[in-house]
Tab-separated table of N, CA and C in Angstrom:
chain	number	residue	atom	x	y	z
A	1	UNK	N	-98.657	-28.361	7.717
A	1	UNK	CA	-99.217	-27.147	7.163
A	1	UNK	C	-100.735	-27.228	7.162
A	2	UNK	N	-101.344	-26.101	6.841
A	2	UNK	CA	-102.797	-26.051	6.764
A	2	UNK	C	-103.277	-26.891	5.593
A	3	UNK	N	-104.338	-27.645	5.836
A	3	UNK	CA	-104.982	-28.425	4.790
A	3	UNK	C	-106.398	-27.910	4.607
A	4	UNK	N	-106.812	-27.767	3.361
A	4	UNK	CA	-108.131	-27.252	3.043
A	4	UNK	C	-108.881	-28.258	2.191
A	5	UNK	N	-110.122	-28.505	2.552
A	5	UNK	CA	-110.963	-29.435	1.813
A	5	UNK	C	-112.305	-28.792	1.548
A	6	UNK	N	-112.637	-28.647	0.262
A	6	UNK	CA	-113.915	-28.063	-0.120
A	6	UNK	C	-114.988	-29.135	-0.239
A	7	UNK	N	-116.220	-28.717	-0.063
A	7	UNK	CA	-117.354	-29.602	-0.255
A	7	UNK	C	-118.578	-28.759	-0.580
A	8	UNK	N	-119.624	-29.406	-1.038
A	8	UNK	CA	-120.881	-28.723	-1.283
A	8	UNK	C	-121.187	-28.418	-2.725
A	9	UNK	N	-120.264	-28.700	-3.618
A	9	UNK	CA	-120.510	-28.442	-5.022
A	9	UNK	C	-121.555	-29.378	-5.581
A	10	UNK	N	-122.042	-29.036	-6.748
A	10	UNK	CA	-123.053	-29.852	-7.394
A	10	UNK	C	-123.642	-29.138	-8.578
A	11	UNK	N	-124.736	-29.668	-9.065
A	11	UNK	CA	-125.435	-29.095	-10.211
A	11	UNK	C	-126.739	-28.465	-9.759
A	12	UNK	N	-127.030	-27.310	-10.309
A	12	UNK	CA	-128.236	-26.589	-9.938
A	12	UNK	C	-128.722	-25.794	-11.137
A	13	UNK	N	-130.004	-25.551	-11.186
A	13	UNK	CA	-130.565	-24.738	-12.251
A	13	UNK	C	-130.316	-23.265	-11.981
A	14	UNK	N	-130.290	-22.486	-13.041
A	14	UNK	CA	-130.126	-21.047	-12.895
A	14	UNK	C	-131.170	-20.493	-11.937
A	15	UNK	N	-130.729	-19.612	-11.060
A	15	UNK	CA	-131.606	-19.046	-10.055
A	15	UNK	C	-131.589	-19.808	-8.748
A	16	UNK	N	-130.983	-20.971	-8.754
A	16	UNK	CA	-130.922	-21.785	-7.559
A	16	UNK	C	-129.788	-21.385	-6.638
A	17	UNK	N	-129.601	-22.175	-5.595
A	17	UNK	CA	-128.603	-21.871	-4.580
A	17	UNK	C	-127.770	-23.091	-4.238
A	18	UNK	N	-126.547	-22.835	-3.827
A	18	UNK	CA	-125.659	-23.853	-3.303
A	18	UNK	C	-124.865	-23.236	-2.164
A	19	UNK	N	-124.445	-24.071	-1.249
A	19	UNK	CA	-123.599	-23.618	-0.155
A	19	UNK	C	-122.329	-24.456	-0.156
A	20	UNK	N	-121.211	-23.803	-0.374
A	20	UNK	CA	-119.924	-24.457	-0.364
A	20	UNK	C	-119.281	-24.306	1.004
A	21	UNK	N	-118.525	-25.306	1.391
A	21	UNK	CA	-117.804	-25.256	2.652
A	21	UNK	C	-116.344	-25.571	2.420
A	22	UNK	N	-115.496	-24.971	3.216
A	22	UNK	CA	-114.066	-25.221	3.183
A	22	UNK	C	-113.615	-25.502	4.598
A	23	UNK	N	-113.231	-26.727	4.852
A	23	UNK	CA	-112.781	-27.130	6.172
A	23	UNK	C	-111.262	-27.053	6.248
A	24	UNK	N	-110.764	-26.352	7.239
A	24	UNK	CA	-109.331	-26.194	7.430
A	24	UNK	C	-108.852	-27.031	8.603
A	25	UNK	N	-107.697	-27.626	8.448
A	25	UNK	CA	-107.080	-28.388	9.525
A	25	UNK	C	-105.605	-28.023	9.609
A	26	UNK	N	-104.959	-28.446	10.668
A	26	UNK	CA	-103.571	-28.087	10.867
A	26	UNK	C	-103.462	-26.801	11.664
A	27	UNK	N	-102.360	-26.072	11.490
A	27	UNK	CA	-102.120	-24.848	12.274
A	27	UNK	C	-102.939	-23.666	11.769
A	28	UNK	N	-104.236	-23.732	12.005
A	28	UNK	CA	-105.122	-22.691	11.487
A	28	UNK	C	-104.900	-21.339	12.144
A	29	UNK	N	-104.166	-21.309	13.257
A	29	UNK	CA	-103.867	-20.041	13.902
A	29	UNK	C	-103.007	-19.152	13.020
A	30	UNK	N	-102.363	-19.747	12.031
A	30	UNK	CA	-101.493	-18.989	11.143
A	30	UNK	C	-102.241	-18.342	9.985
A	31	UNK	N	-103.520	-18.606	9.858
A	31	UNK	CA	-104.305	-18.092	8.746
A	31	UNK	C	-104.672	-16.634	8.965
A	32	UNK	N	-104.510	-15.846	7.931
A	32	UNK	CA	-104.917	-14.443	7.967
A	32	UNK	C	-106.271	-14.253	7.290
A	33	UNK	N	-106.407	-14.798	6.084
A	33	UNK	CA	-107.663	-14.703	5.353
A	33	UNK	C	-107.979	-16.026	4.691
A	34	UNK	N	-109.255	-16.238	4.448
A	34	UNK	CA	-109.718	-17.365	3.670
A	34	UNK	C	-110.452	-16.801	2.472
A	35	UNK	N	-110.126	-17.326	1.319
A	35	UNK	CA	-110.677	-16.820	0.067
A	35	UNK	C	-111.303	-17.942	-0.742
A	36	UNK	N	-112.222	-17.555	-1.589
A	36	UNK	CA	-112.771	-18.452	-2.589
A	36	UNK	C	-112.376	-17.953	-3.973
A	37	UNK	N	-111.901	-18.863	-4.791
A	37	UNK	CA	-111.601	-18.603	-6.189
A	37	UNK	C	-112.389	-19.585	-7.035
A	38	UNK	N	-112.469	-19.309	-8.307
A	38	UNK	CA	-113.095	-20.251	-9.220
A	38	UNK	C	-112.373	-20.214	-10.555
A	39	UNK	N	-112.467	-21.314	-11.266
A	39	UNK	CA	-111.831	-21.397	-12.562
A	39	UNK	C	-112.640	-22.296	-13.477
A	40	UNK	N	-113.022	-21.750	-14.604
A	40	UNK	CA	-113.723	-22.513	-15.620
A	40	UNK	C	-112.707	-23.014	-16.635
A	41	UNK	N	-113.005	-24.107	-17.334
A	41	UNK	CA	-112.073	-24.642	-18.326
A	41	UNK	C	-111.671	-23.599	-19.355
A	42	UNK	N	-110.380	-23.475	-19.592
A	42	UNK	CA	-109.884	-22.532	-20.571
A	42	UNK	C	-109.851	-21.091	-20.114
A	43	UNK	N	-110.227	-20.844	-18.879
A	43	UNK	CA	-110.235	-19.486	-18.365
A	43	UNK	C	-109.278	-19.349	-17.191
A	44	UNK	N	-108.921	-18.115	-16.909
A	44	UNK	CA	-108.034	-17.840	-15.796
A	44	UNK	C	-108.773	-17.986	-14.478
A	45	UNK	N	-108.017	-18.260	-13.440
A	45	UNK	CA	-108.573	-18.316	-12.105
A	45	UNK	C	-109.121	-16.946	-11.730
A	46	UNK	N	-110.259	-16.929	-11.084
A	46	UNK	CA	-110.957	-15.694	-10.760
A	46	UNK	C	-111.246	-15.615	-9.268
A	47	UNK	N	-110.927	-14.487	-8.682
A	47	UNK	CA	-111.247	-14.253	-7.283
A	47	UNK	C	-112.747	-14.130	-7.108
A	48	UNK	N	-113.260	-14.705	-6.030
A	48	UNK	CA	-114.688	-14.668	-5.754
A	48	UNK	C	-114.998	-13.897	-4.473
A	49	UNK	N	-114.397	-14.301	-3.368
A	49	UNK	CA	-114.709	-13.676	-2.090
A	49	UNK	C	-113.598	-13.921	-1.085
A	50	UNK	N	-113.545	-13.080	-0.071
A	50	UNK	CA	-112.524	-13.183	0.961
A	50	UNK	C	-113.108	-12.819	2.303
A	51	UNK	N	-112.622	-13.476	3.349
A	51	UNK	CA	-113.004	-13.132	4.708
A	51	UNK	C	-111.774	-13.249	5.589
A	52	UNK	N	-111.636	-12.332	6.537
A	52	UNK	CA	-110.540	-12.431	7.482
A	52	UNK	C	-110.811	-13.568	8.451
A	53	UNK	N	-109.749	-14.193	8.930
A	53	UNK	CA	-109.901	-15.346	9.797
A	53	UNK	C	-110.347	-14.978	11.201
A	54	UNK	N	-109.930	-13.814	11.673
A	54	UNK	CA	-110.223	-13.421	13.048
A	54	UNK	C	-110.874	-12.049	13.174
A	55	UNK	N	-111.170	-11.420	12.070
A	55	UNK	CA	-111.840	-10.132	12.072
A	55	UNK	C	-113.205	-10.235	11.428
A	56	UNK	N	-113.658	-9.135	10.868
A	56	UNK	CA	-114.970	-9.103	10.241
A	56	UNK	C	-114.928	-8.591	8.815
A	57	UNK	N	-113.748	-8.459	8.264
A	57	UNK	CA	-113.594	-7.908	6.928
A	57	UNK	C	-113.962	-8.942	5.867
A	58	UNK	N	-114.754	-8.519	4.905
A	58	UNK	CA	-115.102	-9.362	3.771
A	58	UNK	C	-114.927	-8.572	2.488
A	59	UNK	N	-114.762	-9.295	1.401
A	59	UNK	CA	-114.606	-8.677	0.102
A	59	UNK	C	-115.179	-9.612	-0.947
A	60	UNK	N	-115.774	-9.032	-1.993
A	60	UNK	CA	-116.399	-9.822	-3.038
A	60	UNK	C	-116.038	-9.299	-4.412
A	61	UNK	N	-115.977	-10.204	-5.353
A	61	UNK	CA	-115.850	-9.799	-6.740
A	61	UNK	C	-117.145	-9.126	-7.174
A	62	UNK	N	-117.030	-8.170	-8.073
A	62	UNK	CA	-118.218	-7.458	-8.533
A	62	UNK	C	-119.260	-8.403	-9.116
A	63	UNK	N	-118.812	-9.459	-9.741
A	63	UNK	CA	-119.718	-10.376	-10.411
A	63	UNK	C	-120.605	-11.171	-9.454
A	64	UNK	N	-120.239	-11.218	-8.170
A	64	UNK	CA	-121.023	-12.002	-7.218
A	64	UNK	C	-121.617	-11.170	-6.100
A	65	UNK	N	-121.333	-9.891	-6.066
A	65	UNK	CA	-121.866	-9.033	-5.015
A	65	UNK	C	-123.389	-9.070	-5.019
A	66	UNK	N	-123.953	-9.201	-3.835
A	66	UNK	CA	-125.389	-9.257	-3.693
A	66	UNK	C	-125.964	-10.638	-3.878
A	67	UNK	N	-125.155	-11.582	-4.361
A	67	UNK	CA	-125.624	-12.948	-4.588
A	67	UNK	C	-124.911	-13.958	-3.703
A	68	UNK	N	-123.630	-13.736	-3.466
A	68	UNK	CA	-122.830	-14.658	-2.665
A	68	UNK	C	-122.524	-14.041	-1.312
A	69	UNK	N	-122.444	-14.880	-0.296
A	69	UNK	CA	-122.082	-14.435	1.038
A	69	UNK	C	-121.043	-15.380	1.623
A	70	UNK	N	-119.926	-14.836	2.057
A	70	UNK	CA	-118.891	-15.638	2.683
A	70	UNK	C	-119.007	-15.491	4.192
A	71	UNK	N	-118.799	-16.570	4.907
A	71	UNK	CA	-118.875	-16.557	6.356
A	71	UNK	C	-117.908	-17.583	6.921
A	72	UNK	N	-117.676	-17.524	8.211
A	72	UNK	CA	-116.772	-18.477	8.837
A	72	UNK	C	-117.330	-18.966	10.160
A	73	UNK	N	-116.874	-20.127	10.549
A	73	UNK	CA	-117.190	-20.719	11.829
A	73	UNK	C	-115.861	-21.174	12.407
A	74	UNK	N	-115.258	-20.333	13.240
A	74	UNK	CA	-113.933	-20.636	13.755
A	74	UNK	C	-113.916	-21.878	14.647
A	75	UNK	N	-115.021	-22.135	15.324
A	75	UNK	CA	-115.087	-23.317	16.171
A	75	UNK	C	-114.925	-24.586	15.353
A	76	UNK	N	-115.375	-24.540	14.109
A	76	UNK	CA	-115.260	-25.689	13.223
A	76	UNK	C	-114.162	-25.512	12.185
A	77	UNK	N	-113.443	-24.389	12.267
A	77	UNK	CA	-112.396	-24.080	11.295
A	77	UNK	C	-112.920	-24.209	9.866
A	78	UNK	N	-114.075	-23.629	9.659
A	78	UNK	CA	-114.749	-23.772	8.384
A	78	UNK	C	-115.176	-22.414	7.835
A	79	UNK	N	-114.999	-22.246	6.554
A	79	UNK	CA	-115.486	-21.071	5.846
A	79	UNK	C	-116.495	-21.535	4.817
A	80	UNK	N	-117.591	-20.813	4.711
A	80	UNK	CA	-118.651	-21.183	3.787
A	80	UNK	C	-118.887	-20.088	2.773
A	81	UNK	N	-119.419	-20.497	1.644
A	81	UNK	CA	-119.810	-19.560	0.604
A	81	UNK	C	-121.233	-19.892	0.207
A	82	UNK	N	-122.159	-19.051	0.628
A	82	UNK	CA	-123.554	-19.211	0.261
A	82	UNK	C	-123.762	-18.536	-1.083
A	83	UNK	N	-124.189	-19.297	-2.059
A	83	UNK	CA	-124.348	-18.794	-3.412
A	83	UNK	C	-125.825	-18.834	-3.784
A	84	UNK	N	-126.395	-17.667	-3.986
A	84	UNK	CA	-127.788	-17.547	-4.370
A	84	UNK	C	-127.890	-16.962	-5.770
A	85	UNK	N	-129.064	-17.094	-6.354
A	85	UNK	CA	-129.320	-16.552	-7.693
A	85	UNK	C	-128.224	-16.943	-8.666
A	86	UNK	N	-127.897	-18.203	-8.664
A	86	UNK	CA	-126.800	-18.685	-9.498
A	86	UNK	C	-127.102	-18.524	-10.981
A	87	UNK	N	-126.052	-18.229	-11.720
A	87	UNK	CA	-126.130	-18.022	-13.149
A	87	UNK	C	-125.238	-19.038	-13.856
A	88	UNK	N	-125.524	-19.333	-15.119
A	88	UNK	CA	-124.662	-20.271	-15.844
A	88	UNK	C	-123.191	-19.845	-15.834
A	89	UNK	N	-122.926	-18.559	-15.852
A	89	UNK	CA	-121.550	-18.093	-15.833
A	89	UNK	C	-120.847	-18.332	-14.507
A	90	UNK	N	-121.585	-18.775	-13.493
A	90	UNK	CA	-120.973	-19.155	-12.231
A	90	UNK	C	-120.390	-20.559	-12.284
A	91	UNK	N	-120.661	-21.276	-13.348
A	91	UNK	CA	-120.144	-22.627	-13.497
A	91	UNK	C	-118.623	-22.620	-13.498
A	92	UNK	N	-118.038	-23.368	-12.595
A	92	UNK	CA	-116.585	-23.397	-12.470
A	92	UNK	C	-116.193	-24.380	-11.378
A	93	UNK	N	-114.916	-24.651	-11.312
A	93	UNK	CA	-114.353	-25.381	-10.189
A	93	UNK	C	-114.006	-24.339	-9.131
A	94	UNK	N	-114.579	-24.490	-7.955
A	94	UNK	CA	-114.384	-23.520	-6.889
A	94	UNK	C	-113.333	-24.011	-5.904
A	95	UNK	N	-112.384	-23.153	-5.616
A	95	UNK	CA	-111.293	-23.451	-4.696
A	95	UNK	C	-111.357	-22.536	-3.491
A	96	UNK	N	-110.995	-23.046	-2.349
A	96	UNK	CA	-110.731	-22.166	-1.225
A	96	UNK	C	-109.221	-22.067	-1.056
A	97	UNK	N	-108.777	-20.945	-0.552
A	97	UNK	CA	-107.363	-20.697	-0.373
A	97	UNK	C	-107.155	-19.847	0.865
A	98	UNK	N	-106.013	-20.008	1.487
A	98	UNK	CA	-105.718	-19.288	2.711
A	98	UNK	C	-104.393	-18.557	2.614
A	99	UNK	N	-104.368	-17.367	3.180
A	99	UNK	CA	-103.127	-16.619	3.307
A	99	UNK	C	-102.634	-16.721	4.737
A	100	UNK	N	-101.335	-16.581	4.903
A	100	UNK	CA	-100.728	-16.605	6.228
A	100	UNK	C	-100.633	-15.194	6.788
A	101	UNK	N	-100.570	-15.107	8.098
A	101	UNK	CA	-100.369	-13.825	8.743
A	101	UNK	C	-99.096	-13.184	8.211
A	102	UNK	N	-99.187	-11.927	7.844
A	102	UNK	CA	-98.042	-11.210	7.320
A	102	UNK	C	-97.897	-11.284	5.816
A	103	UNK	N	-98.707	-12.090	5.166
A	103	UNK	CA	-98.635	-12.205	3.725
A	103	UNK	C	-99.243	-10.979	3.057
A	104	UNK	N	-98.810	-10.730	1.837
A	104	UNK	CA	-99.363	-9.657	1.024
A	104	UNK	C	-99.963	-10.321	-0.211
A	105	UNK	N	-101.194	-10.764	-0.117
A	105	UNK	CA	-101.779	-11.534	-1.213
A	105	UNK	C	-102.180	-10.686	-2.410
A	106	UNK	N	-102.130	-11.304	-3.563
A	106	UNK	CA	-102.590	-10.716	-4.806
A	106	UNK	C	-103.659	-11.654	-5.343
A	107	UNK	N	-104.909	-11.242	-5.234
A	107	UNK	CA	-106.006	-12.107	-5.646
A	107	UNK	C	-105.997	-12.401	-7.131
A	108	UNK	N	-105.400	-11.526	-7.913
A	108	UNK	CA	-105.379	-11.734	-9.357
A	108	UNK	C	-104.436	-12.865	-9.747
A	109	UNK	N	-103.254	-12.884	-9.152
A	109	UNK	CA	-102.249	-13.879	-9.503
A	109	UNK	C	-102.261	-15.091	-8.590
A	110	UNK	N	-102.849	-14.946	-7.410
A	110	UNK	CA	-102.828	-16.021	-6.446
A	110	UNK	C	-101.596	-16.017	-5.571
A	111	UNK	N	-100.679	-15.101	-5.803
A	111	UNK	CA	-99.485	-15.019	-4.979
A	111	UNK	C	-99.866	-14.614	-3.567
A	112	UNK	N	-99.227	-15.242	-2.610
A	112	UNK	CA	-99.524	-14.972	-1.224
A	112	UNK	C	-100.543	-15.924	-0.635
A	113	UNK	N	-101.122	-16.772	-1.472
A	113	UNK	CA	-102.055	-17.787	-1.011
A	113	UNK	C	-101.284	-19.104	-0.901
A	114	UNK	N	-100.898	-19.430	0.305
A	114	UNK	CA	-100.014	-20.562	0.530
A	114	UNK	C	-100.735	-21.899	0.602
A	115	UNK	N	-102.020	-21.879	0.856
A	115	UNK	CA	-102.777	-23.108	1.024
A	115	UNK	C	-103.983	-23.118	0.112
A	116	UNK	N	-104.152	-24.223	-0.573
A	116	UNK	CA	-105.244	-24.385	-1.529
A	116	UNK	C	-105.933	-25.725	-1.346
A	117	UNK	N	-107.241	-25.718	-1.511
A	117	UNK	CA	-107.968	-26.962	-1.549
A	117	UNK	C	-107.924	-27.536	-2.949
A	118	UNK	N	-108.527	-28.701	-3.123
A	118	UNK	CA	-108.526	-29.366	-4.419
A	118	UNK	C	-109.666	-28.924	-5.319
A	119	UNK	N	-110.631	-28.244	-4.756
A	119	UNK	CA	-111.718	-27.710	-5.543
A	119	UNK	C	-112.985	-28.539	-5.466
A	120	UNK	N	-114.099	-27.875	-5.684
A	120	UNK	CA	-115.395	-28.538	-5.768
A	120	UNK	C	-116.141	-27.941	-6.953
A	121	UNK	N	-116.726	-28.803	-7.761
A	121	UNK	CA	-117.336	-28.368	-9.008
A	121	UNK	C	-118.734	-27.814	-8.789
A	122	UNK	N	-118.989	-26.677	-9.398
A	122	UNK	CA	-120.315	-26.069	-9.405
A	122	UNK	C	-120.755	-25.936	-10.850
A	123	UNK	N	-121.898	-26.499	-11.160
A	123	UNK	CA	-122.434	-26.432	-12.509
A	123	UNK	C	-123.836	-25.849	-12.462
A	124	UNK	N	-124.039	-24.774	-13.189
A	124	UNK	CA	-125.330	-24.097	-13.220
A	124	UNK	C	-125.893	-24.195	-14.625
A	125	UNK	N	-127.039	-24.808	-14.754
A	125	UNK	CA	-127.665	-24.985	-16.049
A	125	UNK	C	-128.733	-23.927	-16.270
A	126	UNK	N	-128.926	-23.563	-17.525
A	126	UNK	CA	-129.914	-22.559	-17.872
A	126	UNK	C	-131.223	-23.200	-18.278
């Protein structure tokens, strides 16, 4: 199956930037979309951004619009999340997740996301 590994997390001051990467391996031809989620301790998992694997469609949570940019590099089977103007409320464990072709994903519940990475921690200090 598809394996996802996140990297790029770290600590940054408010207003700073980080770039997260999600490397996919295995049968990546089966991927429909790649998404980023985040979860802070004691809080529910939150959708952050989505990009189609072979198209140009992107989607962002309202809380990150204008600050975060999702992109992909199919040659490297990698999806990135450029995070600018970071805020303390962006602090969370960030996960990448993938849906399969034909899936009907629900970003709120996570249903339809068959592949998940282990997460990379992002900490934003004020």
